[in-house]
Coordinates of C-alpha atoms in Angstrom, one line a residue:
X3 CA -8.3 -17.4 -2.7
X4 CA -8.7 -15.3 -5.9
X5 CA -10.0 -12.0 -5.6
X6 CA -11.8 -10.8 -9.0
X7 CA -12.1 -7.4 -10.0
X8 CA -14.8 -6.3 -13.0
X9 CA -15.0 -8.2 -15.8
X10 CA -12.9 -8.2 -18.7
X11 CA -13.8 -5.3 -21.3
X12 CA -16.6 -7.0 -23.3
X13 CA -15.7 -8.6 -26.9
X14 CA -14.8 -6.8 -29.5
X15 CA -14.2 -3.3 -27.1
X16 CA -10.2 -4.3 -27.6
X17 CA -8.9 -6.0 -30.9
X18 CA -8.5 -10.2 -30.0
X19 CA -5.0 -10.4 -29.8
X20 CA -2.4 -7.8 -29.1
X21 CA 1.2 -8.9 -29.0
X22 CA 4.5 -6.5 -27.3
X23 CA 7.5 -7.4 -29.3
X24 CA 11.1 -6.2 -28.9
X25 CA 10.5 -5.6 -25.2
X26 CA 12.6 -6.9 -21.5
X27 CA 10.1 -8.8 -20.0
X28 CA 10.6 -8.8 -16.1
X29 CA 9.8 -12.2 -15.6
X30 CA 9.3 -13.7 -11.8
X31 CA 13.1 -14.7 -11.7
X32 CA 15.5 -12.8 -14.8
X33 CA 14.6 -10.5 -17.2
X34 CA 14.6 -11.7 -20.9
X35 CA 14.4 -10.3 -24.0
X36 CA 10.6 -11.3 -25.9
X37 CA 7.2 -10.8 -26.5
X38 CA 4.0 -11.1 -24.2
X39 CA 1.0 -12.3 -25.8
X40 CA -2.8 -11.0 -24.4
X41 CA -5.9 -12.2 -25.6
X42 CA -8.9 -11.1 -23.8
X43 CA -7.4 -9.0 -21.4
X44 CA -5.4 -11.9 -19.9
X45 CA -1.6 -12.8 -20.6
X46 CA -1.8 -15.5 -23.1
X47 CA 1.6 -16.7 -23.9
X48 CA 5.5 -15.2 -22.8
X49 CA 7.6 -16.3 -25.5
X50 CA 11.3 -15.5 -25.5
X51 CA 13.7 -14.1 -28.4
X52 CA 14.3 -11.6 -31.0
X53 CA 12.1 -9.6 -33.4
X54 CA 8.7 -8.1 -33.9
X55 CA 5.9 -9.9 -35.9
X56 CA 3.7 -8.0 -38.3
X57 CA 1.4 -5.9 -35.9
X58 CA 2.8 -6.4 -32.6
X59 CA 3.5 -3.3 -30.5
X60 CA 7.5 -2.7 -30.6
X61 CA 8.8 -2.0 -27.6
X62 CA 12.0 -0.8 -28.8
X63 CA 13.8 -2.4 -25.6
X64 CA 11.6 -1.0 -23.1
X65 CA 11.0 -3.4 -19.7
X66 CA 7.4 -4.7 -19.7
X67 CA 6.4 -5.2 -15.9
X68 CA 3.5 -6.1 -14.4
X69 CA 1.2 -3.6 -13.3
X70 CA 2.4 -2.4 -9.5
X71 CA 0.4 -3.4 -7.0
X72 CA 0.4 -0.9 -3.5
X73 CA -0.8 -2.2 -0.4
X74 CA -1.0 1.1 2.0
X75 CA -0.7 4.5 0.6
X76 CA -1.7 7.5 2.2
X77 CA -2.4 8.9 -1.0
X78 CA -6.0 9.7 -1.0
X79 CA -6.6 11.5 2.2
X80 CA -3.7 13.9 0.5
X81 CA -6.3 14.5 -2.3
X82 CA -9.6 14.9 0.3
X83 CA -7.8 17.5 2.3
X84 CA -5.0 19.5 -0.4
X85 CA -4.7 22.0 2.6
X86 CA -5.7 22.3 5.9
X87 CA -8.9 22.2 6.7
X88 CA -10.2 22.0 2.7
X89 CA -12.4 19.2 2.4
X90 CA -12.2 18.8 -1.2
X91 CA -15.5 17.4 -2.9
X92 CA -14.2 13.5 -2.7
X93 CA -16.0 11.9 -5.8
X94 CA -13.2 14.4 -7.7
X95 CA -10.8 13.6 -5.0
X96 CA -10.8 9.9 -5.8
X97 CA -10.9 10.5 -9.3
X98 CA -7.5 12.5 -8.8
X99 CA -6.1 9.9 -7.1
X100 CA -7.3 7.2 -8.9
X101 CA -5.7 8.6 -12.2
X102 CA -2.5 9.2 -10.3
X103 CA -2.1 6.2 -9.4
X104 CA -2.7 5.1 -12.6
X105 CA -0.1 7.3 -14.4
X106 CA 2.7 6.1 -11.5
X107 CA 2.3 2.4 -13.1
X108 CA 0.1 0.9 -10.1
X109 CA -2.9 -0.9 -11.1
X110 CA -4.1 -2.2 -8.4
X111 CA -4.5 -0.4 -4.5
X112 CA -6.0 -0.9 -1.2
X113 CA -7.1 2.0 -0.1
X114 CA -5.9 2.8 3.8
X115 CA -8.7 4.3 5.4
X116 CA -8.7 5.3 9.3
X117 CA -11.0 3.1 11.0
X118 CA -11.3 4.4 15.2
X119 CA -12.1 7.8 16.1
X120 CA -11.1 9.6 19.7
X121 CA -13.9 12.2 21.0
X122 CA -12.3 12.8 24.4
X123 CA -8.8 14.0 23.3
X124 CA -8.3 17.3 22.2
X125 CA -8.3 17.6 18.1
X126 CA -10.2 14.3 18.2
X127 CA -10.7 12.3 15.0
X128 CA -14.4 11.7 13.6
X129 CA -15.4 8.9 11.9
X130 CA -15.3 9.4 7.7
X131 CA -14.1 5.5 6.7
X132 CA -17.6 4.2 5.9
X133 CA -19.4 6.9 3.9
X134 CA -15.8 7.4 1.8
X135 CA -15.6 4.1 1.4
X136 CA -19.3 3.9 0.2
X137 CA -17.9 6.7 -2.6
X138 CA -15.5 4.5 -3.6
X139 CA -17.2 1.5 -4.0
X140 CA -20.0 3.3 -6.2
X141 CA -17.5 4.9 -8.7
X142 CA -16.0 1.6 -8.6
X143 CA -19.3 -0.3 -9.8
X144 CA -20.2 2.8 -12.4
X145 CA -16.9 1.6 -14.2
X146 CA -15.6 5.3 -13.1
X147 CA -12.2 4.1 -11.7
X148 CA -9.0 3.0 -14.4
X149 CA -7.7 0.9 -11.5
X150 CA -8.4 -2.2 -9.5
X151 CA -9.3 -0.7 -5.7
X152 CA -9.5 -2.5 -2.8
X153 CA -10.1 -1.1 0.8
X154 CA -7.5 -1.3 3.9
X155 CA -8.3 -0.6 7.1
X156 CA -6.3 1.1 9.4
X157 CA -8.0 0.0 12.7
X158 CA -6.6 2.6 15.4
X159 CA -6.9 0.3 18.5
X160 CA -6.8 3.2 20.6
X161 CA -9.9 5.0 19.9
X162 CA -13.5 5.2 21.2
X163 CA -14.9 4.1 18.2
X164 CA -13.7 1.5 16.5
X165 CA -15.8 -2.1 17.4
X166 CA -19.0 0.4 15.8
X167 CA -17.3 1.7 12.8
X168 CA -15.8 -1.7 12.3
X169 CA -19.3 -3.3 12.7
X170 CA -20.6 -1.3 9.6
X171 CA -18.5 -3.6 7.1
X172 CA -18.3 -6.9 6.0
X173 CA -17.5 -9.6 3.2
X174 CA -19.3 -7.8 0.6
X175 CA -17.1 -4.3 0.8
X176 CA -13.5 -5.5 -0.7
X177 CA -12.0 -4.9 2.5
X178 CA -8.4 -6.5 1.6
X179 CA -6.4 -5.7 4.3
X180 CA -6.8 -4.4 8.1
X181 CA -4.0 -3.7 10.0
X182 CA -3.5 -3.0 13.5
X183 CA -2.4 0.7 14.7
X184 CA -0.9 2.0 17.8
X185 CA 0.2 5.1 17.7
X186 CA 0.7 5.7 21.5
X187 CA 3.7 7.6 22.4
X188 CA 6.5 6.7 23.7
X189 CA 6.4 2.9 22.0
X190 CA 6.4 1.5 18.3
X191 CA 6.8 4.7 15.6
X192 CA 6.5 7.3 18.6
X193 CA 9.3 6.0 20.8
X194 CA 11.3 8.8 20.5
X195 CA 9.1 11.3 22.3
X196 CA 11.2 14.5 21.0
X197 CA 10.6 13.7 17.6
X198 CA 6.6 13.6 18.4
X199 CA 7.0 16.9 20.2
X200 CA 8.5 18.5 18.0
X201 CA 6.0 17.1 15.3
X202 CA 2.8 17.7 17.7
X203 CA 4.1 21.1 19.0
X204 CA 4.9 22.5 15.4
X205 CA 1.4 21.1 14.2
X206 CA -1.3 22.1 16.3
X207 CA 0.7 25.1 18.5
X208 CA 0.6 23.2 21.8
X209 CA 2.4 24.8 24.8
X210 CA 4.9 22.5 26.0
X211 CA 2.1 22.1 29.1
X212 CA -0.7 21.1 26.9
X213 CA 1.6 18.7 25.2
X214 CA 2.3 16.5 28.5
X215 CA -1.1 16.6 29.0
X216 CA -1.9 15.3 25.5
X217 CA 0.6 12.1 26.0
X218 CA -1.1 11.6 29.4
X219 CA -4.5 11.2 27.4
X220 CA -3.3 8.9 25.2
X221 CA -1.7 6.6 27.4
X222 CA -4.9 6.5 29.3
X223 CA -6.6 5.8 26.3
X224 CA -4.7 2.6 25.4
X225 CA -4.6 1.4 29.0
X226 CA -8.8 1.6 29.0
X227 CA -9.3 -0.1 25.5
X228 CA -6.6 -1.0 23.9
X229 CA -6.4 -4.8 24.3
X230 CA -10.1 -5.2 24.0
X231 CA -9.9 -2.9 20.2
X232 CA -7.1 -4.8 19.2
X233 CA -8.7 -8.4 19.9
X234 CA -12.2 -7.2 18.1
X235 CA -10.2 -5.8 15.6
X236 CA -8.4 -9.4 14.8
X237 CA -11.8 -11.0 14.4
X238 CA -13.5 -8.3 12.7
X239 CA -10.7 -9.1 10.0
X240 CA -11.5 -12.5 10.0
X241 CA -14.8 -12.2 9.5
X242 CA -13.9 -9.9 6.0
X243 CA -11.7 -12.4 4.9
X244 CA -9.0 -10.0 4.7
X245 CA -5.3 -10.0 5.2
X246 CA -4.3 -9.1 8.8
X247 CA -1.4 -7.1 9.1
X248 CA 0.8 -5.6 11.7
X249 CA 1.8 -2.1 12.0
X250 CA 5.6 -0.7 13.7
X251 CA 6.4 -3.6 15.2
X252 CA 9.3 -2.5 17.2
X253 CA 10.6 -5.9 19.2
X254 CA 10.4 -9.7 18.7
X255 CA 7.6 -9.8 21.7
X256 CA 5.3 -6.9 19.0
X257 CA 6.1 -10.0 16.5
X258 CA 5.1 -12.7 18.8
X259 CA 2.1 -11.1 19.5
X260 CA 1.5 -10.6 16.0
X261 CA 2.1 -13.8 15.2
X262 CA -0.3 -15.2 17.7
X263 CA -3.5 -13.3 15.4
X264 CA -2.3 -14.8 12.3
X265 CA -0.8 -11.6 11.0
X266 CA 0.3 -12.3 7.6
X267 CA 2.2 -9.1 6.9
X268 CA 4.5 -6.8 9.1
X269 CA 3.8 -2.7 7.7
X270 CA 6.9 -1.2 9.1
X271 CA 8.8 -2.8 11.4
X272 CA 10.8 0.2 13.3
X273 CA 13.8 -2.0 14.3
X274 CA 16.2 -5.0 13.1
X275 CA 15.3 -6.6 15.8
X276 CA 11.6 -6.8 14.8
X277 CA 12.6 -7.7 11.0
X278 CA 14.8 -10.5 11.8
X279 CA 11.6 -11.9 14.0
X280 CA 9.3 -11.5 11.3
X281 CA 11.4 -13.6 9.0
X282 CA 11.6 -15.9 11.4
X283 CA 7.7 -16.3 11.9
X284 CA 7.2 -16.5 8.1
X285 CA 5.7 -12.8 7.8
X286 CA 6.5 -10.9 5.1
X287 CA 7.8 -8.0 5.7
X288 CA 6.6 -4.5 4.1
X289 CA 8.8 -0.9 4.2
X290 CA 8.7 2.2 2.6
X291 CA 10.1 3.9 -0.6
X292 CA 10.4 7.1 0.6
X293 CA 12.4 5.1 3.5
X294 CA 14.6 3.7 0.8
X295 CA 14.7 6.4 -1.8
X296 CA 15.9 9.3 1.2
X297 CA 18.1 6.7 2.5
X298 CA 16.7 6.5 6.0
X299 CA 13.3 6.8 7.8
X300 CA 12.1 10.3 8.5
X301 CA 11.3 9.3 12.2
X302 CA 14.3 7.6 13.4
X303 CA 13.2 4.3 13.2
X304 CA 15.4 1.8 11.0
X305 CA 16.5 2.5 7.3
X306 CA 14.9 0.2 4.3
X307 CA 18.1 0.0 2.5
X308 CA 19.7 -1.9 5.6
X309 CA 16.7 -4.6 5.7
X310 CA 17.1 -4.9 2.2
X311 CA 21.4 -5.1 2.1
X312 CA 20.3 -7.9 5.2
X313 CA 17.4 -10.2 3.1
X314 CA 14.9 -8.8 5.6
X315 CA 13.1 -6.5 3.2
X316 CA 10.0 -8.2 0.7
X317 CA 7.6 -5.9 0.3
X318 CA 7.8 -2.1 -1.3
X319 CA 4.9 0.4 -0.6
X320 CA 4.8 3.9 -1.8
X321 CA 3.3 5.0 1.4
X322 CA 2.9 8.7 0.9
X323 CA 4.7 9.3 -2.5
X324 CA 2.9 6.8 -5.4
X325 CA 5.9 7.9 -8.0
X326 CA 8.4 6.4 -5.5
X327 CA 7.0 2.7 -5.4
X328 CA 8.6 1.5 -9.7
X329 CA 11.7 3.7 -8.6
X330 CA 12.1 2.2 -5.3
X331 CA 11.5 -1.1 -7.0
X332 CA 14.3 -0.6 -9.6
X333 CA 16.8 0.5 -6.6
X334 CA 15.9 -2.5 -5.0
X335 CA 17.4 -4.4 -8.4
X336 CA 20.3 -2.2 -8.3
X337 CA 21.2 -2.4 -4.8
X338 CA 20.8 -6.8 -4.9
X339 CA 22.2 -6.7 -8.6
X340 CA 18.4 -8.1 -9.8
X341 CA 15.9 -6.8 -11.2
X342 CA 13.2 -8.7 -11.5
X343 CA 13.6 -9.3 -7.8
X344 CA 13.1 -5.6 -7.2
X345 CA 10.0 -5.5 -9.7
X346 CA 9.1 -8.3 -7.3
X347 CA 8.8 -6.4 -4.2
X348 CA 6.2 -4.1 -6.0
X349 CA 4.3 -7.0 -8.0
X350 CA 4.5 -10.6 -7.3
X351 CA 5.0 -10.1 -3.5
X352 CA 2.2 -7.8 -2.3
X353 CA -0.3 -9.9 -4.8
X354 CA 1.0 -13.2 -2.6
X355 CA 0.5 -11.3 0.3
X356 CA -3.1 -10.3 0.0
X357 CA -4.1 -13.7 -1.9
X358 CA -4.3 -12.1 -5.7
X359 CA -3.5 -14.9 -7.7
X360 CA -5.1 -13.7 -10.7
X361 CA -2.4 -10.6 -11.2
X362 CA 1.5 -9.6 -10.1
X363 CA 3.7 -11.9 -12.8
X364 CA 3.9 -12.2 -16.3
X365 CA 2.8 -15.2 -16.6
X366 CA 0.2 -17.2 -18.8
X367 CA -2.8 -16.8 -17.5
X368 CA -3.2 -13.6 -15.3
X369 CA -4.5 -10.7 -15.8
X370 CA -2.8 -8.6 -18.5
X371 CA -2.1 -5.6 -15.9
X372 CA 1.2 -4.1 -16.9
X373 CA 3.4 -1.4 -17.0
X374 CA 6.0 -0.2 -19.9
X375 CA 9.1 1.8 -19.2
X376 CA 12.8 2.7 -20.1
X377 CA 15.5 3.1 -18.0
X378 CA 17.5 6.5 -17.8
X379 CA 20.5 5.5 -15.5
X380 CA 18.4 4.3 -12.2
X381 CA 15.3 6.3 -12.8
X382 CA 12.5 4.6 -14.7
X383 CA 10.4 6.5 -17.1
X384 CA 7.0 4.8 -17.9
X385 CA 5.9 4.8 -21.8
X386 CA 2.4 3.0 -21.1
X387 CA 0.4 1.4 -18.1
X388 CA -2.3 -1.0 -19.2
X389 CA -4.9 -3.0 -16.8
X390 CA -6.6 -5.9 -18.9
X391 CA -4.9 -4.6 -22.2
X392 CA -6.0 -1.8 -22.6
X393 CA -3.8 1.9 -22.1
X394 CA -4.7 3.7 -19.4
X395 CA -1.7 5.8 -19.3

């Protein structure tokens, strides 16, 4: 199913044709030397070979990409809250991020939003997904945002609250993606339990006391509601008609499981063990760039770079960095000796994955979201990002 974003920029607000010339077109399988038609703000023709008609933009040898798409970045809540307890006024926080985004090459997101509060454990969470969404959606429908935005919830199965906040969406609210959270210690992410103390301990000044106490809470916590959330959760996302997604899968019985809802992308696997059975099931699985570009995971679990050396890596998201996502992407294509399948993990793949067929290849036909950039040694440097055809960036 195509998901369409706001119209095309109404006649005569772009010239009628616009042709890039001279540029490396990351096409779905090679990259080639041509030109890239748009008309309309859609890609009309990709036409291979040498030189630059009269009027078409020269790229000078630039690649022209298609616009990244990111599927869960953490992005936004950095802009909301710059510092501890600042709640920054969040029309301008989404504006900020939106421009970010923008100038990082990604034109199209889904915004991870927590879904699931706790009340009874210390430093609880309140609910805030539903009236920031509502912000969103309104700049989005003003014509305030450069960007295509979606909305991903993060359904924390383990929380008082979730079957009500989840009950206040629906069909109509772009909700693209939901994926299922568990961050109980001592399982998943949190397995190592002296990472989390350290993390916990550092973070909120716990005694070591209060911190045995917290895990206790927790644990009790999932044990009360946890496979109830997670089963409302599944069909809450079916009734969206959004992507279901996984979260730190950890062993092939997480994937099984995940498997069983229909979970049609794995955010994170922690282990080998858990990538190989994703590939197995048929579900695609989604790492970090940070993971990558750092060369390991900063809690332990298993490095990018190995899934990837192994075949077991399809997916890029910038996670909490949105620079990292074109230069994880053009490691990727360094490390497997292809580029375009690196551009891939950042384009093409996540589009599949959430059912955008309109956008994520240059191909006749789609959306004319794209990004333009050189290559100094393995870093890219983007020269233009452009959603329907026209710059942004």
């Amino acid at each position: 199913m195509t998901r369409l974003d706001r119209p095309a920029p109404a006649t005569g607000a772009l010239p009628a044709t616009i042709v890039f010339a001279n540029a490396r077109l990351v096409l779905p399988d090679r990259v080639a030397t041509g030109r890239l038609v748009i008309e309309g703000g859609q890609i009309a023709a990709v036409e291979e070979g040498e030189g630059v008609p009269d009027g078409a933009v020269d790229c000078h040898g630039d690649h022209l990409a298609p616009g990244l798409v990111e599927l869960h970045t953490d992005n936004l809540e950095r802009h909301i809250e710059p510092r501890p307890e600042v709640d920054w006024p969040h029309e301008a926080a989404i504006l900020a991020h939106d421009a970010e985004l923008a100038s990082c090459g990604i034109t199209t997101v889904f915004d991870a939003l927590r879904v699931g509060s706790t009340l009874t454990v210390r430093d609880g969470l309140k609910p805030y997904a539903r009236a920031l969404a509502d912000e969103i959606l309104a700049l989005r429908g003003e014509g305030a945002l450069r960007i295509s935005h979606f909305l991903h919830l993060r359904a924390e199965i383990c929380s008082e609250t979730l079957p009500d906040e989840m009950a206040g969406f629906g069909p109509s609210d772009r909700v693209g993606i939901v994926s299922l959270m568990d961050h109980t210690p001592g399982q998943r992410q949190f397995r190592d339990i002296t990472k989390l103390r350290a993390y916990v301990m550092g973070k909120s000044g716990r005694s070591e006391t209060e911190f045995i106490e917290h895990i206790a809470e927790l644990k009790e916590l999932q044990q009360r509601v946890g496979a109830a959330h997670e089963a409302r959760a599944v069909e809450e996302a079916r009734r969206y008609g959004a992507t279901l997604a996984s979260h730190d899968d950890t062993t092939a019985e997480h994937v099984a499981t995940s498997a069983g809802h229909g979970v049609r992308l794995a955010e994170f696997p922690t282990t080998d063990e858990a990538a190989r059975a994703c590939r197995d099931a048929g579900i695609p699985v989604m790492m970090g760039a940070p993971n990558l570009i750092r060369g390991g995971s900063h809690s332990g679990n298993v490095a990018a770079a190995d899934l990837a050396r192994d075949g077991l890596l399809d997916i890029l998201s910038s996670d909490y960095v949105p620079a990292g996502l074109l230069l994880g992407a053009v490691r990727l294509g360094a490390l497997w000796g292809d580029l375009a399948r690196g551009i891939a993990t950042v384009t093409r793949a996540p589009a599949a994955a959430t059912g955008l067929t309109d956008r994520g290849a240059l191909v006749a036909g789609r959306r004319a979201d794209l990004v333009r950039f050189g290559l100094r040694g393995d870093m890219p440097v983007i020269r233009g990002v452009f959603v329907r055809g026209e710059r942004l960036a």
